[in-house]
Tab-separated table of C-alpha atoms in Angstrom:
chain	number	residue	atom	x	y	z
A	7	UNK	CA	4.831	10.967	16.947
A	8	UNK	CA	5.334	9.415	13.569
A	9	UNK	CA	2.587	7.608	11.776
A	10	UNK	CA	4.558	5.027	10.132
A	11	UNK	CA	2.433	3.198	7.501
A	12	UNK	CA	5.219	1.570	5.194
A	13	UNK	CA	4.231	-2.235	4.627
A	14	UNK	CA	6.599	-5.012	5.517
A	15	UNK	CA	7.355	-5.614	1.869
A	16	UNK	CA	7.885	-2.880	-0.697
A	17	UNK	CA	2.891	-2.486	-3.020
A	18	UNK	CA	-7.744	13.010	-17.229
A	19	UNK	CA	-7.807	12.817	-20.961
A	20	UNK	CA	-7.474	9.140	-20.754
A	21	UNK	CA	-6.481	7.168	-23.845
A	22	UNK	CA	-6.773	3.339	-24.401
A	23	UNK	CA	-5.059	1.483	-27.004
A	24	UNK	CA	-6.539	-1.740	-28.498
A	25	UNK	CA	-9.358	-1.549	-26.296
A	26	UNK	CA	-11.525	-4.448	-25.577
A	27	UNK	CA	-14.960	-4.112	-23.896
A	28	UNK	CA	-15.193	-5.536	-20.465
A	29	UNK	CA	-18.709	-6.818	-19.604
A	30	UNK	CA	-18.324	-6.143	-15.969
A	31	UNK	CA	-20.869	-7.402	-13.447
A	32	UNK	CA	-21.732	-6.622	-9.915
A	33	UNK	CA	-21.036	-9.310	-7.499
A	34	UNK	CA	-21.296	-9.542	-3.661
A	35	UNK	CA	-24.020	-7.006	-3.583
A	36	UNK	CA	-24.287	-3.305	-4.771
A	37	UNK	CA	-20.875	-2.387	-3.166
A	38	UNK	CA	-19.071	-5.469	-4.390
A	39	UNK	CA	-18.537	-4.189	-8.003
A	40	UNK	CA	-15.268	-5.565	-9.546
A	41	UNK	CA	-13.508	-2.624	-11.243
A	42	UNK	CA	-10.033	-2.554	-12.837
A	43	UNK	CA	-9.256	-1.812	-16.473
A	44	UNK	CA	-7.149	-4.061	-18.496
A	45	UNK	CA	-3.460	-3.638	-18.997
A	46	UNK	CA	-4.314	-2.189	-22.478
A	47	UNK	CA	-5.731	0.892	-20.882
A	48	UNK	CA	-3.471	4.075	-19.915
A	49	UNK	CA	-4.124	7.442	-18.695
A	50	UNK	CA	-1.876	10.133	-20.318
A	51	UNK	CA	-0.984	13.121	-18.312
A	52	UNK	CA	-2.594	15.624	-20.734
A	53	UNK	CA	-5.869	14.706	-18.870
A	54	UNK	CA	-4.616	15.926	-15.615
A	55	UNK	CA	-4.041	19.571	-14.519
A	56	UNK	CA	-2.192	20.204	-11.373
A	57	UNK	CA	-1.478	23.589	-9.801
A	58	UNK	CA	0.312	24.347	-6.401
A	59	UNK	CA	-0.449	27.628	-4.633
A	60	UNK	CA	2.470	28.820	-2.404
A	61	UNK	CA	2.266	31.077	0.586
A	62	UNK	CA	4.361	34.280	1.006
A	63	UNK	CA	7.568	33.675	2.520
A	64	UNK	CA	7.962	30.146	1.152
A	65	UNK	CA	9.859	29.063	-2.018
A	66	UNK	CA	8.974	25.717	-3.866
A	67	UNK	CA	10.720	23.455	-6.468
A	68	UNK	CA	9.212	20.295	-8.145
A	69	UNK	CA	11.298	17.499	-9.571
A	70	UNK	CA	10.504	14.007	-10.791
A	71	UNK	CA	10.392	11.457	-7.848
A	72	UNK	CA	13.893	10.259	-7.124
A	73	UNK	CA	15.634	12.915	-9.222
A	74	UNK	CA	18.493	15.066	-7.831
A	75	UNK	CA	17.675	17.985	-5.502
A	76	UNK	CA	16.730	21.210	-7.542
A	77	UNK	CA	19.268	23.986	-8.004
A	78	UNK	CA	18.487	27.281	-6.388
A	79	UNK	CA	17.259	28.701	-9.672
A	80	UNK	CA	14.268	26.230	-9.859
A	81	UNK	CA	12.738	27.550	-6.653
A	82	UNK	CA	9.744	29.784	-7.280
A	83	UNK	CA	6.919	31.597	-5.476
A	84	UNK	CA	3.266	32.195	-6.211
A	85	UNK	CA	1.843	29.277	-8.195
A	86	UNK	CA	3.341	26.341	-9.970
A	87	UNK	CA	1.451	24.755	-12.822
A	88	UNK	CA	2.605	21.162	-13.230
A	89	UNK	CA	2.226	20.824	-17.155
A	90	UNK	CA	3.999	18.557	-19.483
A	91	UNK	CA	5.353	21.729	-21.293
A	92	UNK	CA	7.120	22.970	-18.206
A	93	UNK	CA	7.984	19.546	-16.567
A	94	UNK	CA	9.366	16.949	-19.049
A	95	UNK	CA	8.678	13.952	-16.737
A	96	UNK	CA	4.936	14.729	-16.703
A	97	UNK	CA	4.837	14.058	-20.483
A	98	UNK	CA	6.130	10.464	-19.812
A	99	UNK	CA	3.355	9.508	-17.551
A	100	UNK	CA	0.856	6.987	-18.837
A	101	UNK	CA	-1.176	6.111	-15.858
A	102	UNK	CA	-2.198	2.422	-15.367
A	103	UNK	CA	-4.443	1.634	-12.448
A	104	UNK	CA	-2.424	0.364	-9.502
A	105	UNK	CA	-2.958	-0.752	-5.960
A	106	UNK	CA	-1.336	1.181	-3.157
A	107	UNK	CA	-1.614	2.155	0.458
A	108	UNK	CA	-0.225	5.660	-0.523
A	109	UNK	CA	3.315	4.681	0.310
A	110	UNK	CA	4.152	1.595	-1.854
A	111	UNK	CA	2.776	1.090	-5.336
A	112	UNK	CA	2.136	-2.169	-7.178
A	113	UNK	CA	0.876	-3.065	-10.585
A	114	UNK	CA	-1.145	-6.262	-10.063
A	115	UNK	CA	-1.223	-9.176	-12.541
A	116	UNK	CA	-4.704	-9.246	-13.899
A	117	UNK	CA	-7.016	-12.053	-15.284
A	118	UNK	CA	-10.170	-11.882	-17.155
A	119	UNK	CA	-12.897	-14.516	-16.546
A	120	UNK	CA	-16.488	-14.210	-17.743
A	121	UNK	CA	-15.658	-10.543	-18.744
A	122	UNK	CA	-14.461	-9.562	-15.212
A	123	UNK	CA	-10.941	-8.352	-14.588
A	124	UNK	CA	-9.507	-9.168	-11.190
A	125	UNK	CA	-6.026	-9.338	-9.600
A	126	UNK	CA	-4.181	-12.659	-9.517
A	127	UNK	CA	-3.368	-13.107	-5.847
A	128	UNK	CA	-0.873	-16.016	-5.951
A	129	UNK	CA	1.808	-14.755	-8.253
A	130	UNK	CA	4.522	-12.086	-7.890
A	131	UNK	CA	3.429	-8.496	-8.689
A	132	UNK	CA	5.605	-5.780	-10.134
A	133	UNK	CA	6.198	-2.430	-8.378
A	134	UNK	CA	4.424	0.267	-10.212
A	135	UNK	CA	6.754	2.563	-12.037
A	136	UNK	CA	6.507	6.163	-10.829
A	137	UNK	CA	7.881	7.396	-14.112
A	138	UNK	CA	4.934	5.869	-16.074
A	139	UNK	CA	2.123	4.274	-14.069
A	140	UNK	CA	1.223	7.117	-11.631
A	141	UNK	CA	2.157	10.736	-11.079
A	142	UNK	CA	4.843	11.163	-8.484
A	143	UNK	CA	6.813	14.258	-7.751
A	144	UNK	CA	9.244	15.308	-5.162
A	145	UNK	CA	8.160	18.691	-3.451
A	146	UNK	CA	10.965	20.770	-2.096
A	147	UNK	CA	10.269	23.813	0.123
A	148	UNK	CA	12.521	26.383	1.545
A	149	UNK	CA	12.300	29.484	3.709
A	150	UNK	CA	14.491	31.854	5.558
A	151	UNK	CA	12.379	31.153	8.628
A	152	UNK	CA	11.406	27.738	10.168
A	153	UNK	CA	7.824	26.778	9.477
A	154	UNK	CA	5.469	23.831	9.683
A	155	UNK	CA	4.189	23.233	6.171
A	156	UNK	CA	0.599	21.981	5.464
A	157	UNK	CA	-1.606	21.042	2.608
A	158	UNK	CA	-4.551	23.365	3.280
A	159	UNK	CA	-8.148	22.204	3.626
A	160	UNK	CA	-9.078	24.267	0.515
A	161	UNK	CA	-7.104	22.073	-1.761
A	162	UNK	CA	-9.162	20.122	-4.232
A	163	UNK	CA	-9.022	17.490	-6.773
A	164	UNK	CA	-12.203	17.504	-8.896
A	165	UNK	CA	-13.733	16.593	-12.336
A	166	UNK	CA	-13.010	18.942	-15.147
A	167	UNK	CA	-16.826	18.588	-16.124
A	168	UNK	CA	-19.303	21.008	-14.544
A	169	UNK	CA	-22.283	18.542	-15.236
A	170	UNK	CA	-21.625	14.973	-14.365
A	171	UNK	CA	-24.921	13.312	-14.998
A	172	UNK	CA	-28.025	13.713	-17.226
A	173	UNK	CA	-28.686	14.627	-20.860
A	174	UNK	CA	-26.348	17.657	-20.663
A	175	UNK	CA	-23.305	15.750	-18.994
A	176	UNK	CA	-20.075	17.070	-20.129
A	177	UNK	CA	-17.570	14.940	-21.851
A	178	UNK	CA	-20.380	12.181	-22.166
A	179	UNK	CA	-19.658	8.563	-22.044
A	180	UNK	CA	-21.030	6.070	-24.507
A	181	UNK	CA	-21.910	3.806	-21.697
A	182	UNK	CA	-24.477	5.730	-19.957
A	183	UNK	CA	-27.975	4.248	-19.417
A	184	UNK	CA	-30.348	4.887	-22.400
A	185	UNK	CA	-33.016	7.620	-22.223
A	186	UNK	CA	-33.253	11.335	-22.849
A	187	UNK	CA	-32.509	12.329	-19.329
A	188	UNK	CA	-29.720	9.643	-18.705
A	189	UNK	CA	-26.005	10.102	-19.233
A	190	UNK	CA	-22.651	10.095	-17.403
A	191	UNK	CA	-19.658	12.190	-17.895
A	192	UNK	CA	-16.288	10.371	-18.350
A	193	UNK	CA	-14.865	12.700	-15.872
A	194	UNK	CA	-16.502	10.631	-13.146
A	195	UNK	CA	-13.313	8.700	-13.216
A	196	UNK	CA	-12.173	11.330	-10.594
A	197	UNK	CA	-13.950	8.897	-8.064
A	198	UNK	CA	-11.239	6.448	-8.644
A	199	UNK	CA	-8.277	8.981	-8.177
A	200	UNK	CA	-6.279	8.932	-4.967
A	201	UNK	CA	-3.642	11.386	-3.607
A	202	UNK	CA	-0.973	10.779	-1.091
A	203	UNK	CA	1.916	12.473	0.518
A	204	UNK	CA	4.757	10.411	1.729
A	205	UNK	CA	8.309	10.976	3.321
A	206	UNK	CA	10.444	8.198	2.128
A	207	UNK	CA	13.352	9.285	4.315
A	208	UNK	CA	11.357	8.925	7.639
A	209	UNK	CA	9.202	6.216	6.196
A	210	UNK	CA	6.059	8.166	6.959
A	211	UNK	CA	2.749	8.458	5.106
A	212	UNK	CA	1.535	12.058	5.780
A	213	UNK	CA	-1.685	12.008	3.950
A	214	UNK	CA	-3.962	9.507	2.036
A	215	UNK	CA	-6.895	11.158	0.326
A	216	UNK	CA	-9.969	10.168	-1.559
A	217	UNK	CA	-10.937	13.345	-3.060
A	218	UNK	CA	-14.310	12.401	-4.750
A	219	UNK	CA	-15.911	9.826	-2.483
A	220	UNK	CA	-19.379	11.426	-3.491
A	221	UNK	CA	-19.057	9.687	-6.866
A	222	UNK	CA	-20.257	6.007	-7.253
A	223	UNK	CA	-20.701	4.237	-10.409
A	224	UNK	CA	-23.655	1.799	-10.647
A	225	UNK	CA	-24.077	-1.023	-13.081
A	226	UNK	CA	-27.398	-1.964	-14.610
A	227	UNK	CA	-28.657	-5.448	-15.196
A	228	UNK	CA	-27.030	-5.915	-18.610
A	229	UNK	CA	-23.573	-4.767	-17.325
A	230	UNK	CA	-22.859	-2.609	-20.333
A	231	UNK	CA	-24.683	0.524	-19.279
A	232	UNK	CA	-23.993	2.657	-16.128
A	233	UNK	CA	-25.364	5.309	-14.053
A	234	UNK	CA	-23.634	7.479	-11.445
A	235	UNK	CA	-24.488	8.548	-8.015
A	236	UNK	CA	-22.737	11.877	-7.234
A	237	UNK	CA	-24.218	12.330	-3.687
A	238	UNK	CA	-23.027	9.201	-2.008
A	239	UNK	CA	-22.443	9.830	1.694
A	240	UNK	CA	-21.395	6.444	2.891
A	241	UNK	CA	-20.438	2.974	1.592
A	242	UNK	CA	-17.594	1.644	-0.566
A	243	UNK	CA	-16.649	5.046	-1.971
A	244	UNK	CA	-15.487	6.231	1.503
A	245	UNK	CA	-13.174	3.174	2.024
A	246	UNK	CA	-9.833	2.709	0.435
A	247	UNK	CA	-8.871	-0.811	-0.576
A	248	UNK	CA	-5.320	-2.014	-1.205
A	249	UNK	CA	-3.351	-5.218	-1.178
A	250	UNK	CA	-0.584	-6.498	1.050
A	251	UNK	CA	1.604	-9.680	0.792
A	252	UNK	CA	0.374	-12.392	3.163
A	253	UNK	CA	2.006	-15.822	3.481
A	254	UNK	CA	2.876	-15.819	-0.160
A	255	UNK	CA	-0.532	-14.409	-1.447
A	256	UNK	CA	-1.966	-10.945	-1.970
A	257	UNK	CA	-4.663	-10.190	0.471
A	258	UNK	CA	-7.083	-7.248	0.148
A	259	UNK	CA	-7.317	-4.926	3.214
A	260	UNK	CA	-9.011	-1.574	3.463
A	261	UNK	CA	-8.792	1.666	5.584
A	262	UNK	CA	-11.540	4.028	6.479
A	263	UNK	CA	-11.776	7.094	8.752
A	264	UNK	CA	-11.643	6.230	12.468
A	265	UNK	CA	-11.023	2.349	11.975
A	266	UNK	CA	-8.234	2.560	14.503
A	267	UNK	CA	-5.258	1.715	12.131
A	268	UNK	CA	-2.192	3.730	11.796
A	269	UNK	CA	-3.127	4.666	8.174
A	270	UNK	CA	-6.512	5.861	9.397
A	271	UNK	CA	-4.758	8.705	11.204
A	272	UNK	CA	-3.721	10.290	7.977
A	273	UNK	CA	-6.763	9.166	5.815
A	274	UNK	CA	-9.303	11.663	4.362
A	275	UNK	CA	-12.546	11.120	2.765
A	276	UNK	CA	-14.837	13.872	3.694
A	277	UNK	CA	-18.458	14.563	3.164
A	278	UNK	CA	-18.113	18.050	1.860
A	279	UNK	CA	-21.797	18.667	0.815
A	280	UNK	CA	-23.080	22.212	0.781
A	281	UNK	CA	-26.805	23.033	1.685
A	282	UNK	CA	-27.758	22.798	-2.008
A	283	UNK	CA	-26.354	19.207	-2.112
A	284	UNK	CA	-23.382	20.077	-4.126
A	285	UNK	CA	-19.921	18.526	-3.346
A	286	UNK	CA	-16.861	20.950	-2.898
A	287	UNK	CA	-14.107	18.403	-3.587
A	288	UNK	CA	-12.231	19.951	-0.781
A	289	UNK	CA	-9.648	18.267	1.429
A	290	UNK	CA	-11.658	19.987	4.176
A	291	UNK	CA	-8.938	19.891	6.911
A	292	UNK	CA	-5.339	20.914	6.712
A	293	UNK	CA	-2.624	18.245	6.999
A	294	UNK	CA	0.875	18.879	8.102
A	295	UNK	CA	3.370	17.451	5.566
A	296	UNK	CA	6.790	18.697	6.719
A	297	UNK	CA	8.744	20.877	9.046
A	298	UNK	CA	11.420	23.261	7.561
A	299	UNK	CA	14.773	22.781	9.360
A	300	UNK	CA	18.302	24.215	8.818
A	301	UNK	CA	20.765	21.359	8.243
A	302	UNK	CA	23.499	23.297	9.887
A	303	UNK	CA	23.536	26.587	11.833
A	304	UNK	CA	25.231	28.482	8.957
A	305	UNK	CA	22.382	27.587	6.344
A	306	UNK	CA	20.578	30.523	4.855
A	307	UNK	CA	17.531	28.434	4.320
A	308	UNK	CA	15.371	26.066	6.474
A	309	UNK	CA	14.416	23.261	4.099
A	310	UNK	CA	12.104	20.224	3.808
A	311	UNK	CA	10.921	17.591	1.100
A	312	UNK	CA	8.198	15.167	0.603
A	313	UNK	CA	6.893	13.141	-2.239
A	314	UNK	CA	3.335	13.704	-3.662
A	315	UNK	CA	1.619	10.846	-5.549
A	316	UNK	CA	-1.565	10.755	-7.583
A	317	UNK	CA	-3.084	7.595	-9.082
A	318	UNK	CA	-6.113	5.838	-10.475
A	319	UNK	CA	-6.947	2.865	-8.047
A	320	UNK	CA	-8.019	-0.318	-9.728
A	321	UNK	CA	-10.206	-1.559	-6.756
A	322	UNK	CA	-12.458	1.508	-7.101
A	323	UNK	CA	-15.796	1.253	-8.972
A	324	UNK	CA	-14.905	4.011	-11.217
A	325	UNK	CA	-11.911	2.343	-12.759
A	326	UNK	CA	-13.857	1.303	-15.798
A	327	UNK	CA	-13.668	1.328	-19.574
A	328	UNK	CA	-16.811	3.390	-19.614
A	329	UNK	CA	-14.938	6.300	-18.042
A	330	UNK	CA	-11.762	6.267	-20.297
A	331	UNK	CA	-10.914	9.695	-21.565
A	332	UNK	CA	-12.105	11.391	-18.345
A	333	UNK	CA	-10.302	14.543	-17.143
A	334	UNK	CA	-9.697	15.973	-13.654
A	335	UNK	CA	-7.639	18.701	-12.146
A	336	UNK	CA	-5.855	19.400	-8.807
A	337	UNK	CA	-5.274	22.686	-6.846
A	338	UNK	CA	-2.919	22.053	-3.980
A	339	UNK	CA	-2.824	24.882	-1.604
A	340	UNK	CA	0.080	25.015	0.869
A	341	UNK	CA	0.001	26.989	4.172
A	342	UNK	CA	2.559	27.616	6.942
A	343	UNK	CA	2.718	28.015	10.663
A	344	UNK	CA	5.744	28.939	12.787
A	345	UNK	CA	7.345	25.788	14.033
């Protein structure tokens, strides 16, 4: 049975140009923080490291989303490293925070009032550009046998930093709270990262994943200094917010595990804490993303294709100037079962 989640209407090292400091404040309680950067901030892809591990008996090729199907010579086995040196389209990515349900991507119009950046909900929004605003690639898979293909539970998207908080925090932000024991890593921006897998031919969302729900950015009273909780086990960081068009205006909605919505069936935000309190950043459960099929009886290969998307979500608390120049990396592990 298909889980159709398409809406009615088609919604690192990070570098910022001409930065202005946003004096963001907490509203509507602890979990009501307004996030969003401004449109002057971008996330170039050299702050993102992506690897894809391929099981035996499977060949994989990656192309820019919407590009022509790859020739046979582009298929490979083992491990793919999605770098700008090997894939030119990655070099063009300059991520801007977007709003998405994992299937359709929008770049909201933003306003700033009293130092707070928020979406303008009564004007038309642009579609986000998959060539610039977020990372999107088509994943082609083929095999001489028919298989169901999964993203394995061992897949991870995690901060590059080993130490995220305290005096010895890696890639330390200038916006951490003062004190010898205080500090936050810019790599905590990973808390705002989202990953999805979509099949645009069948109009299905196969996966919507918050890989670092354990990370939550706190604002202190003067709103210019921050601390980070890296052991959050509930609350806003386990909910994904996005916007849909409703009677001419954009309305914020949300999805969480087990909420009964169609999207919740493919939504993952796991509490992957070890006995020592550390977080693994693993997907935790394997998710089927395609079935390899022969298009005709004489075909040598059974094939399949889906689109993988990774973005910084503006509604997340970690989408902040304080975390610009953060780095994160992804390891996507594919597995197979006989179909």
